[in-house]
PDB file of C-alpha atoms in Angstrom:
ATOM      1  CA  UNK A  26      -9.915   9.034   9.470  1.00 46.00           C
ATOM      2  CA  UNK A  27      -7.274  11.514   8.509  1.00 43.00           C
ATOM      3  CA  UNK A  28      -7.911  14.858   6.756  1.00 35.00           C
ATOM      4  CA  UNK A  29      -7.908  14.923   3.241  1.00 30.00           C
ATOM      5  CA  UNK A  30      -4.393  15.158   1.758  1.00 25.00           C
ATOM      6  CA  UNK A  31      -3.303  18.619  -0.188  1.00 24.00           C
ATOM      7  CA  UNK A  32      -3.936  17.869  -4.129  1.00 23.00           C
ATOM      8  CA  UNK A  33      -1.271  15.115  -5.465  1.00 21.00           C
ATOM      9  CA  UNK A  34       1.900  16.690  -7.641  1.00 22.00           C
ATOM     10  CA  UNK A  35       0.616  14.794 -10.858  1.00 22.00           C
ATOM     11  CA  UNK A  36      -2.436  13.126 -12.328  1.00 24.00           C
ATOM     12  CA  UNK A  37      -2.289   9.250 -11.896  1.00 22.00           C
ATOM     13  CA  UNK A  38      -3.047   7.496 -15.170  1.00 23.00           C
ATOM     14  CA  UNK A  39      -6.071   6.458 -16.434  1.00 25.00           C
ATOM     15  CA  UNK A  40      -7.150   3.600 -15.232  1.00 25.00           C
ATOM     16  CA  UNK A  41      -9.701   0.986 -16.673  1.00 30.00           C
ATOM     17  CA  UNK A  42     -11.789  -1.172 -14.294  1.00 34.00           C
ATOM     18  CA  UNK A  43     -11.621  -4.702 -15.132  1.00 39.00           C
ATOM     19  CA  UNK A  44     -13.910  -7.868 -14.807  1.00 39.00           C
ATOM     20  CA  UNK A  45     -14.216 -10.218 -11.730  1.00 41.00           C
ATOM     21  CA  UNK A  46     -15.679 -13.603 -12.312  1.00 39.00           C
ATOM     22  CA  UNK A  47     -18.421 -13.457 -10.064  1.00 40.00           C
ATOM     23  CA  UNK A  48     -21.542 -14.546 -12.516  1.00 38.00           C
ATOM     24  CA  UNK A  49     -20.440 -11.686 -14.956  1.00 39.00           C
ATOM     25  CA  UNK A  50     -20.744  -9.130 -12.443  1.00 45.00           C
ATOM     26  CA  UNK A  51     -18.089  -6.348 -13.299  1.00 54.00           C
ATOM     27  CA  UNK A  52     -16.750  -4.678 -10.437  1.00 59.00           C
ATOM     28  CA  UNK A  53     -16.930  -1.570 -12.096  1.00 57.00           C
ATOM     29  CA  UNK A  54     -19.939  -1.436 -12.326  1.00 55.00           C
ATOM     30  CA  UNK A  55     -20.659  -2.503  -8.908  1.00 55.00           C
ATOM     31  CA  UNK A  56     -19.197   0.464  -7.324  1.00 56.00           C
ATOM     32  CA  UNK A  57     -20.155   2.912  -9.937  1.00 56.00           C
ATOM     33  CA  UNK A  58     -20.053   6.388  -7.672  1.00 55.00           C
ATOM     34  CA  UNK A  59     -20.014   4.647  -4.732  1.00 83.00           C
ATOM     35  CA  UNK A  60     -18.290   4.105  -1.757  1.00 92.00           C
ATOM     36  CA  UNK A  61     -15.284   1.710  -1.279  1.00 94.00           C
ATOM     37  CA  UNK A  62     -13.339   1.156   2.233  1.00 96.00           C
ATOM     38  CA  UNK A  63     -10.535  -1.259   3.164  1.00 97.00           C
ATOM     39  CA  UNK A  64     -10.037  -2.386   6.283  1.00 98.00           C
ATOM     40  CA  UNK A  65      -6.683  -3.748   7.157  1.00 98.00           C
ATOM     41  CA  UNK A  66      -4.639  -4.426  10.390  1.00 98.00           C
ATOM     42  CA  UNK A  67      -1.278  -2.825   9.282  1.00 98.00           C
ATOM     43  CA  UNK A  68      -0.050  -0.323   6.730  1.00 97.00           C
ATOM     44  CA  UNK A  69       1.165  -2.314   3.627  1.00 98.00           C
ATOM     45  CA  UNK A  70      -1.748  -5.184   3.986  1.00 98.00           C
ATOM     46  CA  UNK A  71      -3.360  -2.611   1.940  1.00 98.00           C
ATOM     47  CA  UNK A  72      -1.100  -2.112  -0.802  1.00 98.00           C
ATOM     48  CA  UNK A  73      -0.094  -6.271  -0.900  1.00 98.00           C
ATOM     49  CA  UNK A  74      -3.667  -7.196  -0.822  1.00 97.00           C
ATOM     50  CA  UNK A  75      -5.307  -4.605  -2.845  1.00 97.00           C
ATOM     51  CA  UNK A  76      -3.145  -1.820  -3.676  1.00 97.00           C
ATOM     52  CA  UNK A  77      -4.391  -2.310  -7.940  1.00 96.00           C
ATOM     53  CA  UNK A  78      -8.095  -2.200  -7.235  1.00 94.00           C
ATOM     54  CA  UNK A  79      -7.587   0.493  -4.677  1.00 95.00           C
ATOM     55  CA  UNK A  80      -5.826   2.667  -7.742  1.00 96.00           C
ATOM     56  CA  UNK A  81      -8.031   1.413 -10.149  1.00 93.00           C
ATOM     57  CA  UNK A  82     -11.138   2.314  -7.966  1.00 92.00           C
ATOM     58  CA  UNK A  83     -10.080   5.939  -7.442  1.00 93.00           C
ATOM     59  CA  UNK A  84      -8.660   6.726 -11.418  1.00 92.00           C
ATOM     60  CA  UNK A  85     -12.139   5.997 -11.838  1.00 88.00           C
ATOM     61  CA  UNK A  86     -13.531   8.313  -9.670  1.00 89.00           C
ATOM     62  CA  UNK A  87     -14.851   6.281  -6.751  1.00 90.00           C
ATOM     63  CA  UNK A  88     -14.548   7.843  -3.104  1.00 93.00           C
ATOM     64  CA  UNK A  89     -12.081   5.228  -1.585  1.00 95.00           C
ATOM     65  CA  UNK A  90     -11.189   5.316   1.952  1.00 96.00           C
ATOM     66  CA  UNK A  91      -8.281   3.064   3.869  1.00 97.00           C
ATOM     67  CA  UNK A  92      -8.147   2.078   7.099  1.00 97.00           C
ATOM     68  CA  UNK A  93      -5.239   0.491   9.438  1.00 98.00           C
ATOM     69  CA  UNK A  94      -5.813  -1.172  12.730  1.00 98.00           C
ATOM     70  CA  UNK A  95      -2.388  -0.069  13.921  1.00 97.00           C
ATOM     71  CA  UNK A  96      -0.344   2.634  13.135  1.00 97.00           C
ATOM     72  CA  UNK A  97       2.765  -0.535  11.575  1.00 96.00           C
ATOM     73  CA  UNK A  98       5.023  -0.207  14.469  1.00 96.00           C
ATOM     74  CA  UNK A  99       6.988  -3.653  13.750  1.00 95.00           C
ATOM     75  CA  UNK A 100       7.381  -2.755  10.170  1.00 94.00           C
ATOM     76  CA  UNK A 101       8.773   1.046  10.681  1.00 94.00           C
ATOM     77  CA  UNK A 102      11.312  -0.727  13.327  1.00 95.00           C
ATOM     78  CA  UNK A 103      11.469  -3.902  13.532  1.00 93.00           C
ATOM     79  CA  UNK A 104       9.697  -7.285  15.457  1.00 92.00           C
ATOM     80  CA  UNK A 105      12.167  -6.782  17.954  1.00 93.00           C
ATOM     81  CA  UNK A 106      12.246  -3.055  18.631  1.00 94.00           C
ATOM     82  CA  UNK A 107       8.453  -2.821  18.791  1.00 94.00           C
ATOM     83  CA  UNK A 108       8.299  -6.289  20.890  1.00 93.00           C
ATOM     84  CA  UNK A 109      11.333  -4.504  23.851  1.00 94.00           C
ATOM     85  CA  UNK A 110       8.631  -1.155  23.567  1.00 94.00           C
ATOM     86  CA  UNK A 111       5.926  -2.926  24.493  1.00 93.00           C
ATOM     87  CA  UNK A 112       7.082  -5.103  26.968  1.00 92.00           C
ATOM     88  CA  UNK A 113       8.946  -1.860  28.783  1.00 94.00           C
ATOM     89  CA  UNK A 114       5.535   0.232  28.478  1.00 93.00           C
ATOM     90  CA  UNK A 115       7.615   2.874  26.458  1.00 95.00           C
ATOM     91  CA  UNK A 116       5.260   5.211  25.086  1.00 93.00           C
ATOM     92  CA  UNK A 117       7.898   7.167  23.828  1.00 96.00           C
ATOM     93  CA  UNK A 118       9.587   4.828  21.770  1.00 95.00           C
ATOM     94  CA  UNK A 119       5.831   3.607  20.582  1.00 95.00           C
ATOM     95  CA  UNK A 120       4.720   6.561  19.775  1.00 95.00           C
ATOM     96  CA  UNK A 121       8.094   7.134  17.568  1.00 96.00           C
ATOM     97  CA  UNK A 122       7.609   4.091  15.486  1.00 96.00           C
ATOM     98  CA  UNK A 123       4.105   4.767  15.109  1.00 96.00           C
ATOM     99  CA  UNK A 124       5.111   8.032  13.481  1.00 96.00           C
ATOM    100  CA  UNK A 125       7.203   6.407  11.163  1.00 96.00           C
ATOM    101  CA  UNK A 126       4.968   3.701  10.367  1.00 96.00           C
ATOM    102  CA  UNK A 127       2.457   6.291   9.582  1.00 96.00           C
ATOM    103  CA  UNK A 128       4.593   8.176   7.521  1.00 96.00           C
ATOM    104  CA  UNK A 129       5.351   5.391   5.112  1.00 97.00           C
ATOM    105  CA  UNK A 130       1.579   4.402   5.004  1.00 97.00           C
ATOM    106  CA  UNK A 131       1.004   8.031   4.204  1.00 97.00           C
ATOM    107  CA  UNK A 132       3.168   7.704   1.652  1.00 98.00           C
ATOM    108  CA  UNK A 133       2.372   4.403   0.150  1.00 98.00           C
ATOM    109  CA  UNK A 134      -1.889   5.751  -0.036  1.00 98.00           C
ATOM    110  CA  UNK A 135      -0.438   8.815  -1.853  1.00 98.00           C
ATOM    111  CA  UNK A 136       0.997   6.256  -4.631  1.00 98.00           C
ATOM    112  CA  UNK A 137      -2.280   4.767  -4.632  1.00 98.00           C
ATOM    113  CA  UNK A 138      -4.240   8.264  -5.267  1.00 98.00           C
ATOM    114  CA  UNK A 139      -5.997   7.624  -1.921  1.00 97.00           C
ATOM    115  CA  UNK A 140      -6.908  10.821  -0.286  1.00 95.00           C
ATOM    116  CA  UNK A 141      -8.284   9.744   2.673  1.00 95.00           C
ATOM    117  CA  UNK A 142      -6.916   7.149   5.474  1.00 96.00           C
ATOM    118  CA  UNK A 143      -5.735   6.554   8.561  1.00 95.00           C
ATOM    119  CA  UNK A 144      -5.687   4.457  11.670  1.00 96.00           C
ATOM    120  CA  UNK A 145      -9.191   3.266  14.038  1.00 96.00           C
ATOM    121  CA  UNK A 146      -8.684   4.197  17.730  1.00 94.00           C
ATOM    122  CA  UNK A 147      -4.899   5.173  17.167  1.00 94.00           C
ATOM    123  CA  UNK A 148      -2.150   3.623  19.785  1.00 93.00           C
ATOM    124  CA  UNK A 149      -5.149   0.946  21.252  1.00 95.00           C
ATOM    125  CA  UNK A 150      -3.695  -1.524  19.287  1.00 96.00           C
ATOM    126  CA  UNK A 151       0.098  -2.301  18.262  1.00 96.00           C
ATOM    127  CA  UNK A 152       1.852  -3.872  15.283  1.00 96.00           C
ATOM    128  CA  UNK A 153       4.807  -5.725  17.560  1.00 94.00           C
ATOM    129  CA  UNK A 154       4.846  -8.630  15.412  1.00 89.00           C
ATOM    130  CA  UNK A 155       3.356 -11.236  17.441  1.00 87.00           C
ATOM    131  CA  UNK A 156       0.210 -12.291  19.049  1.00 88.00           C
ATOM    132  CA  UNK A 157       1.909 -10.675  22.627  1.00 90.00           C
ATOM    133  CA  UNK A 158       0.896  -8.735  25.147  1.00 92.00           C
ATOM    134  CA  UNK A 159      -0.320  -5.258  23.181  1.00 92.00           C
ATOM    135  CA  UNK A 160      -0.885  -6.831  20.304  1.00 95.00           C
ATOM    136  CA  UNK A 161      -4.312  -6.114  17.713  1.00 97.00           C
ATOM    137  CA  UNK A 162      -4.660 -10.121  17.977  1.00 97.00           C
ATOM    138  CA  UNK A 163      -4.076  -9.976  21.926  1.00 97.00           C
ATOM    139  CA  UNK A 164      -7.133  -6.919  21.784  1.00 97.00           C
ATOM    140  CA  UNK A 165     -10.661  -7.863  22.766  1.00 97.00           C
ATOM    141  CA  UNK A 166     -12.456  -8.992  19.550  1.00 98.00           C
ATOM    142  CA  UNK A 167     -16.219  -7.444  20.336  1.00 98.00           C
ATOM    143  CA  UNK A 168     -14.305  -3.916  21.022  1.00 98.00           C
ATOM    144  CA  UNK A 169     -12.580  -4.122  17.711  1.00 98.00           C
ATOM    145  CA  UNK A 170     -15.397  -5.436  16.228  1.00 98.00           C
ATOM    146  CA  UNK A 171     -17.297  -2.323  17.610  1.00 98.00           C
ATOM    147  CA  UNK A 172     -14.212  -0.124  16.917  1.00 97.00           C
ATOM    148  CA  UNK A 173     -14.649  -1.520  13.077  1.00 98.00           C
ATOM    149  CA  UNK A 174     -18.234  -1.146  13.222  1.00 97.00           C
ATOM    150  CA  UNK A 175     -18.225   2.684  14.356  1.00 96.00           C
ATOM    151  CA  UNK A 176     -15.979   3.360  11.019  1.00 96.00           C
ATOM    152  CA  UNK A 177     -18.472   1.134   9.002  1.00 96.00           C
ATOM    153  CA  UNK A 178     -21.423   3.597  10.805  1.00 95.00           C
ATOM    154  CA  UNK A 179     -19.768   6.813  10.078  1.00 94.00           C
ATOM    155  CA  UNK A 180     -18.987   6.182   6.196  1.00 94.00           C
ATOM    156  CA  UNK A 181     -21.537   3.716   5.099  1.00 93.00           C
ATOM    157  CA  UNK A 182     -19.611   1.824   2.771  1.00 94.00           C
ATOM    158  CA  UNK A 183     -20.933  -0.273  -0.310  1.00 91.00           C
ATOM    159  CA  UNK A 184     -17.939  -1.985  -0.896  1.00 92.00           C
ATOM    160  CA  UNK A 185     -15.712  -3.267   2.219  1.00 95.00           C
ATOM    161  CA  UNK A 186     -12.231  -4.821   1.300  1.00 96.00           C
ATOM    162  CA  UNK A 187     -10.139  -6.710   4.474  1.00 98.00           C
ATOM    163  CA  UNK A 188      -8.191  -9.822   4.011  1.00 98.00           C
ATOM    164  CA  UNK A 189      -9.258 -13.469   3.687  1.00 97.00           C
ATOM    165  CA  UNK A 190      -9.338 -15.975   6.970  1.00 97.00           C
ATOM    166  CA  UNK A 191      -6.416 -17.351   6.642  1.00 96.00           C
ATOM    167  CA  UNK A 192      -4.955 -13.279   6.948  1.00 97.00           C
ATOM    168  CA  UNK A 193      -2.964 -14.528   3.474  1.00 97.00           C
ATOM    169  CA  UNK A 194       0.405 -15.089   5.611  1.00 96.00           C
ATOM    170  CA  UNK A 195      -1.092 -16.412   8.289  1.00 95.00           C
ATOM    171  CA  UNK A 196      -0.205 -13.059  10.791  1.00 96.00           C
ATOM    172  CA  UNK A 197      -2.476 -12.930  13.875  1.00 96.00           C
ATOM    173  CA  UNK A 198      -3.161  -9.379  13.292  1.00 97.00           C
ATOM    174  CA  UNK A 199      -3.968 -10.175  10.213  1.00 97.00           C
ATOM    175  CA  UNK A 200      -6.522 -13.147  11.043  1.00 97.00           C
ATOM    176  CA  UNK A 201      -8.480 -10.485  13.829  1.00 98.00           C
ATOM    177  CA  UNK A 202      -8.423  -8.165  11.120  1.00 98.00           C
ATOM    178  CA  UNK A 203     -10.673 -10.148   9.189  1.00 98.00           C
ATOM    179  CA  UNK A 204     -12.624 -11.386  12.253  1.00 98.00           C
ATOM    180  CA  UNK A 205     -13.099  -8.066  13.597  1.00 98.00           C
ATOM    181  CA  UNK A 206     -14.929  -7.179  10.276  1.00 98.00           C
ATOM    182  CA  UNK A 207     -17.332  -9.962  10.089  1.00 97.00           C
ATOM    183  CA  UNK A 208     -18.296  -9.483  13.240  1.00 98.00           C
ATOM    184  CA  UNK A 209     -18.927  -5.742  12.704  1.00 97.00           C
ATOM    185  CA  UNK A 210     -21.387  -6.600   9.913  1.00 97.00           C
ATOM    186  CA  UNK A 211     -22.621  -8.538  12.406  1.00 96.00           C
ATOM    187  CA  UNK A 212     -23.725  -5.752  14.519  1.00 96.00           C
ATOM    188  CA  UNK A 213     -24.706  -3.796  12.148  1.00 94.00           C
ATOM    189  CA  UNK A 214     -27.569  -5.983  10.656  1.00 88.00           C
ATOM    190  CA  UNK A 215     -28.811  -6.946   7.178  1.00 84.00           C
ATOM    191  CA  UNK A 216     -30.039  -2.999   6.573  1.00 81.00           C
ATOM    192  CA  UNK A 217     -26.390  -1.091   7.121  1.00 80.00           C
ATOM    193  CA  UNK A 218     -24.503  -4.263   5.245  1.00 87.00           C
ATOM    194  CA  UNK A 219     -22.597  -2.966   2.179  1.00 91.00           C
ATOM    195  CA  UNK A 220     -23.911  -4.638  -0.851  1.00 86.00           C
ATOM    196  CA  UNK A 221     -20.580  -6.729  -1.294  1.00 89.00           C
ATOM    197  CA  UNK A 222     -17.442  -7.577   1.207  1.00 94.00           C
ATOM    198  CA  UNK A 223     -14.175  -9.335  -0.046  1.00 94.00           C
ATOM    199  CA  UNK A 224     -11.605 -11.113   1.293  1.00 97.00           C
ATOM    200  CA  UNK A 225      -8.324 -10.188  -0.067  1.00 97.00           C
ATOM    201  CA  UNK A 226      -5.936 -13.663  -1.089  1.00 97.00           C
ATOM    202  CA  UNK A 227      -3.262 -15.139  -3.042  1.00 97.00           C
ATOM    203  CA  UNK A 228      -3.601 -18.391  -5.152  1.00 97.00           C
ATOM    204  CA  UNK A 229      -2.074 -21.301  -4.034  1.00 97.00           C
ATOM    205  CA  UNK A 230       0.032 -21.492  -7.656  1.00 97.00           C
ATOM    206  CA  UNK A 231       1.513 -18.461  -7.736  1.00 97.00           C
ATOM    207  CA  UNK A 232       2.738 -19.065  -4.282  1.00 97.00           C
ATOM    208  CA  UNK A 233       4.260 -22.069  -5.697  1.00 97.00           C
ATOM    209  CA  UNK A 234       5.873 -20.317  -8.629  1.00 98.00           C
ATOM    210  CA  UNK A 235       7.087 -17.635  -6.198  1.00 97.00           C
ATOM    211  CA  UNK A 236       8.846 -19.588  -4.053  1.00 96.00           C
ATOM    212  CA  UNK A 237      10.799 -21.772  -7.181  1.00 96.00           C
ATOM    213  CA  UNK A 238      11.502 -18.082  -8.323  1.00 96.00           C
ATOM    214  CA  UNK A 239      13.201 -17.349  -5.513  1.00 96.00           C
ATOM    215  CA  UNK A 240      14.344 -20.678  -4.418  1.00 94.00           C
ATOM    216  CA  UNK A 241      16.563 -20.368  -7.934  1.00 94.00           C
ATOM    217  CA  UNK A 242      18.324 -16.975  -5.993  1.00 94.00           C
ATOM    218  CA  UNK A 243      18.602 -18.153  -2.849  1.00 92.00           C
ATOM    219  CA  UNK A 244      19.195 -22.186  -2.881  1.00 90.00           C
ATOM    220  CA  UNK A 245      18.251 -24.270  -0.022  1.00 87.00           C
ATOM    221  CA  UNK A 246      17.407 -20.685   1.609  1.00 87.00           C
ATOM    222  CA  UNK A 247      14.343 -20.282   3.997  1.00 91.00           C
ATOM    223  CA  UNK A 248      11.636 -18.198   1.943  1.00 93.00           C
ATOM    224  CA  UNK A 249       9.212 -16.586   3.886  1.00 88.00           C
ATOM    225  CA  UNK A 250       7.245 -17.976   6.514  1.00 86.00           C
ATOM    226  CA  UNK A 251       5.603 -21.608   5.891  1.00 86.00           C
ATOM    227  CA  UNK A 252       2.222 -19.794   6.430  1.00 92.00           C
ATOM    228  CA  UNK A 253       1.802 -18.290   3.070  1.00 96.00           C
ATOM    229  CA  UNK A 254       0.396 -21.129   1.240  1.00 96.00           C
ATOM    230  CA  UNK A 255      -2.041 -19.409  -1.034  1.00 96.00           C
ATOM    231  CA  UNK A 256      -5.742 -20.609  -1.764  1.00 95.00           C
ATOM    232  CA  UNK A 257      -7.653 -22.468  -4.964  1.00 91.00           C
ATOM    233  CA  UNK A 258      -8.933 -20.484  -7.582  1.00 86.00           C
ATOM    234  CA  UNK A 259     -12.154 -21.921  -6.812  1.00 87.00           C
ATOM    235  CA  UNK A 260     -14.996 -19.016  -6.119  1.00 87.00           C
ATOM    236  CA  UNK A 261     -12.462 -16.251  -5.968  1.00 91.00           C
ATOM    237  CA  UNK A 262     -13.316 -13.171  -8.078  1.00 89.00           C
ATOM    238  CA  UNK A 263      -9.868 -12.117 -10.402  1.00 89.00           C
ATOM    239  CA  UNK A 264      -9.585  -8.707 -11.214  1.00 88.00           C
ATOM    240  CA  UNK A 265      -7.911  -7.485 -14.279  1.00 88.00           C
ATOM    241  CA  UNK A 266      -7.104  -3.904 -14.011  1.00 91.00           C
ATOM    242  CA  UNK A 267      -5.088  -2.068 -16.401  1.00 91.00           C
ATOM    243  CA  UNK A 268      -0.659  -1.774 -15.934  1.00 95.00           C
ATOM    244  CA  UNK A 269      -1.387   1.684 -14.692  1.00 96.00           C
ATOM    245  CA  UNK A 270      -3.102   0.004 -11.887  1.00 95.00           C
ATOM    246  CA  UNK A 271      -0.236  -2.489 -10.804  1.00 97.00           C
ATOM    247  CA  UNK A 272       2.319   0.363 -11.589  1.00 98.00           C
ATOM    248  CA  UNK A 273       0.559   2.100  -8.888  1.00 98.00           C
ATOM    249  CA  UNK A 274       1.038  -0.931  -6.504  1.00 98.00           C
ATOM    250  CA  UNK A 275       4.351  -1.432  -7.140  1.00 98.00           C
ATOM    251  CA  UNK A 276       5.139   2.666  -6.377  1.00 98.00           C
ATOM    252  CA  UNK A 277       3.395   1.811  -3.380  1.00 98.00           C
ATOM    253  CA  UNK A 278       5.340  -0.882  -1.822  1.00 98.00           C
ATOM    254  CA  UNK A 279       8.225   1.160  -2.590  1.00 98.00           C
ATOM    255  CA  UNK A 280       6.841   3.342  -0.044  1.00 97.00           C
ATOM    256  CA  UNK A 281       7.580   0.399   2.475  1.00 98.00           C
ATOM    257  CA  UNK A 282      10.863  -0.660   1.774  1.00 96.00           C
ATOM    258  CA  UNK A 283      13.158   1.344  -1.171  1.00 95.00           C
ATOM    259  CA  UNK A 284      12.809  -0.648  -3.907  1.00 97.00           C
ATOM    260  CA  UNK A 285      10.418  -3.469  -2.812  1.00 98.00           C
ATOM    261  CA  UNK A 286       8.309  -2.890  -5.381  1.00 98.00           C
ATOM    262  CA  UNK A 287      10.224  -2.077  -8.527  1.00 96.00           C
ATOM    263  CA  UNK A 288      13.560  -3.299  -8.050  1.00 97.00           C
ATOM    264  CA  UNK A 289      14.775  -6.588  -9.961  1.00 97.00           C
ATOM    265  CA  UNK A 290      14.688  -9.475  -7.554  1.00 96.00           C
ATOM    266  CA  UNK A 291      18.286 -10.315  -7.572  1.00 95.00           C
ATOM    267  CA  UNK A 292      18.627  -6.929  -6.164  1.00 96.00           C
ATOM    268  CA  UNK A 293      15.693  -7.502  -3.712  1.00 95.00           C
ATOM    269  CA  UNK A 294      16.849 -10.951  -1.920  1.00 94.00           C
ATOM    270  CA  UNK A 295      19.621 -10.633   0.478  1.00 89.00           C
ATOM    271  CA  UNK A 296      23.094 -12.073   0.783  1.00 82.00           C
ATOM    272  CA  UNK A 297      21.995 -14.499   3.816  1.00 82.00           C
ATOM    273  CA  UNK A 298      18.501 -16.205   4.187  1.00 83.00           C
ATOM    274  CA  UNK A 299      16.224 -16.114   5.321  1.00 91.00           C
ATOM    275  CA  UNK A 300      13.925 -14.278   2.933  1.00 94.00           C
ATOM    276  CA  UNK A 301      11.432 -12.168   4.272  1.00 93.00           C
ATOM    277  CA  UNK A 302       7.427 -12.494   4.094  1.00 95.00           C
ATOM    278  CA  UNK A 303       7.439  -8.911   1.996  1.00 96.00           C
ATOM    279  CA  UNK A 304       9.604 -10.207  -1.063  1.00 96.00           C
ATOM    280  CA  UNK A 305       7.862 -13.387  -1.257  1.00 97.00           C
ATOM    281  CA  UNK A 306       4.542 -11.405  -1.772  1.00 98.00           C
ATOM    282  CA  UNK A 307       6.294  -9.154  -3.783  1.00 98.00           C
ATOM    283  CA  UNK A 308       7.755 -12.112  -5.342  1.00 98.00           C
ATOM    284  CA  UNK A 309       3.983 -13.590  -5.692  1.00 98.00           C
ATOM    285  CA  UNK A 310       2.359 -10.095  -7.091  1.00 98.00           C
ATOM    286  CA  UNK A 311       4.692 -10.022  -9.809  1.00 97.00           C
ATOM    287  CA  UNK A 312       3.868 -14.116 -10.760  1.00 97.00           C
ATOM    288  CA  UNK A 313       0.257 -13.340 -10.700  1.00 96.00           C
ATOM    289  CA  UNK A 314       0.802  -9.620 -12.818  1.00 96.00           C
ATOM    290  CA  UNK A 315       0.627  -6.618 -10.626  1.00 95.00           C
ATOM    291  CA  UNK A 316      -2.741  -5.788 -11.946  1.00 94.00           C
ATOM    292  CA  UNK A 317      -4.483  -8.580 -11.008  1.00 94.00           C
ATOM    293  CA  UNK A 318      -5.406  -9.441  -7.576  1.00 95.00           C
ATOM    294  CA  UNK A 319      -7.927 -12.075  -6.182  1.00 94.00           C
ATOM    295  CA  UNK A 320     -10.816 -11.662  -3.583  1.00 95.00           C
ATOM    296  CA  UNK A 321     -12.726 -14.525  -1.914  1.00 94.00           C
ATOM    297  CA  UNK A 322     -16.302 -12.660  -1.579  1.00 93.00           C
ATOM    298  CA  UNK A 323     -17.537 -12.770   2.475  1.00 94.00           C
ATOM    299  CA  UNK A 324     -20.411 -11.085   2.116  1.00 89.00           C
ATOM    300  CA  UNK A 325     -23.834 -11.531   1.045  1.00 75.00           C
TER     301      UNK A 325
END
C-alpha cells in the first residue's frame, strides 16, 4: 500500500454515519474504530461503488484503506491505447499510463479523505479494457486470490468492501475482482474472516430512471453498455450518509474525468452517442442521491 499522504489542505466535513437495513444493524456502529478496506480492480470502481461510505467512514474516524488491482491504464488513455501497449509488450508506454492512472486515483482518494491506498502487485495486472491477453480477468485467479489474500493478512480488516458478482457493469476485471476476494476469504479460514464483506451494486430502478434521464438528452442514442442492468432491492443493505458524504463522491469522480461528477448532465453527454458507462453511473448515483449507496452483504 502506498505511504501515507502529507496532511490534506482542509478539513472534510462532518460526516454522520447512516443506517443499513440489515436487521437494524447500523453500520456505524459496526465499524466503530475499526478497520475498513476496499478492494477494487480499477481506480474509480472505488469512488462509483463506494466513494460516500468510504468518506463517511473516515469523517468518522475509521482507518480506511483502498486498494486497486491495476494501476487504470484504459481509463488514463484509452481501451485502445492500453489494448496497442499490451499487445506490442511496450513497457514504456504501460508504465506511462499507469502513472497517469495513478495520479488521478491519487487524486480522487484525496477527495475521499483516504490516506492510504494503492495498487496489489503493481504492473502484474493491466486495465486494457478487455478480458485480453494482460488483462486482471486474463490473470490466474488462485494467484490473485493469494495476491488479495496477502493484503487481507497484512491489515486484518473487519470490514472488506469489493463489488457485487455481476462487477455492477458487467466488466471482466470487475467480475475477478470480486472472485478474487471470495476466494481469498477462502484461504484465509473462518478465524482471519472480517466480521462483514459487501458487495458493492446498483438497483435495478435507478438504472431504469437513469437511462430515461438520459435517453431524454440523447434520443434513440446508445447509453452505456447493455450490461449495467442493476439488481432488486431485495437483501441489499442502503446506506444513508449525510450530503457531505455524496459531495465527497462527486469531488471524487471529478478526479476521473473534469466535471464527471458535478457538472449538469446536459453538459456531461456528448454531441454524438454513444454514451459512455461513466455518465450512466454518474447518471445512476445522482437518481439514487449521492449519499446513498447499496451493498449486497457476501460474507458471513
Amino acid at each position: 500500500m502506498a505511504d501515507e499522504l502529507g496532511a490534506l489542505g482542509g478539513e472534510v466535513g462532518e460526516l454522520g454515519l447512516g443506517e443499513l437495513g440489515l436487521g437494524g444493524l447500523d453500520l456505524g456502529e459496526l465499524v466503530a474504530g475499526r478497520r475498513v478496506l476496499g478492494v477494487f480492480a480499477h481506480p474509480d470502481d472505488e469512488t462509483f461503488f463506494g466513494g460516500a461510505t468510504f468518506a463517511a467512514c473516515v469523517a468518522a474516524g475509521r482507518d480506511v484503506r483502498l486498494a486497486t488491482l491495476t494501476a487504470g491504464e484504459a481509463g488514463a488513455i484509452g481501451v485502445a491505447p492500453a489494448r496497442r501497449a499490451v499487445d506490442r509488450a511496450d513497457l514504456g508506454a504501460l508504465e506511462a499510463a499507469a502513472i497517469a492512472g495513478l495520479a488521478r486515483y491519487a487524486s480522487a482518494c484525496t477527495a475521499l479523505g483516504v490516506r492510504r491506498f494503492g495498487v496489489v502487485a503493481p504492473g502484474r495486472w493491466r486495465d486494457v479494457g478487455d478480458s485480453g491477453p494482460g488483462s486482471l480477468a486474463a490473470g490466474d485467479p488462485a494467484e490473485i486470490a493469494v495476491a488479495v489474500k496477502d493484503l487481507l493478512t497484512e491489515y486484518r480488516p473487519d470490514v472488506l468492501v469489493t463489488v457485487d458478482a455481476d462487477g455492477v457493469t458487467g466488466h471482466p476485471d470487475h467480475i475477478r475482482a470480486h472472485e478474487a476476494v471470495l476466494a481469498a476469504l477462502d484461504l484465509l479460514g473462518p478465524t482471519g474472516t472480517p466480521a462483514l464483506t459487501l458487495g458493492g451494486c446498483v438497483r435495478a430502478d435507478d438504472v431504469t430512471t437513469a437511462r430515461e434521464r438520459l435517453a431524454e438528452l440523447v434520443p434513440g442514442g446508445q447509453i452505456g453498455t447493455t450490461r449495467i442492468v442493476g439488481t432488486s432491492e431485495r437483501g441489499l443493505l442502503r446506506t444513508a450518509w449525510s450530503p457531505d458524504a455524496g459531495a465527497a463522491k462527486l469531488a471524487a469522480l471529478d478526479a476521473y474525468a473534469p466535471g464527471l461528477g458535478s457538472a449538469a448532465l446536459p453538459d456531461l453527454v456528448p454531441d454524438e452517442p454513444p454514451v459512455g458507462d461513466g455518465i450512466l453511473l454518474r447518471t445512476i448515483a445522482e437518481v439514487a442521491g449521492p449519499p446513498h449507496e447499496y451493498f449486497r452483504p457476501l460474507r458471513p
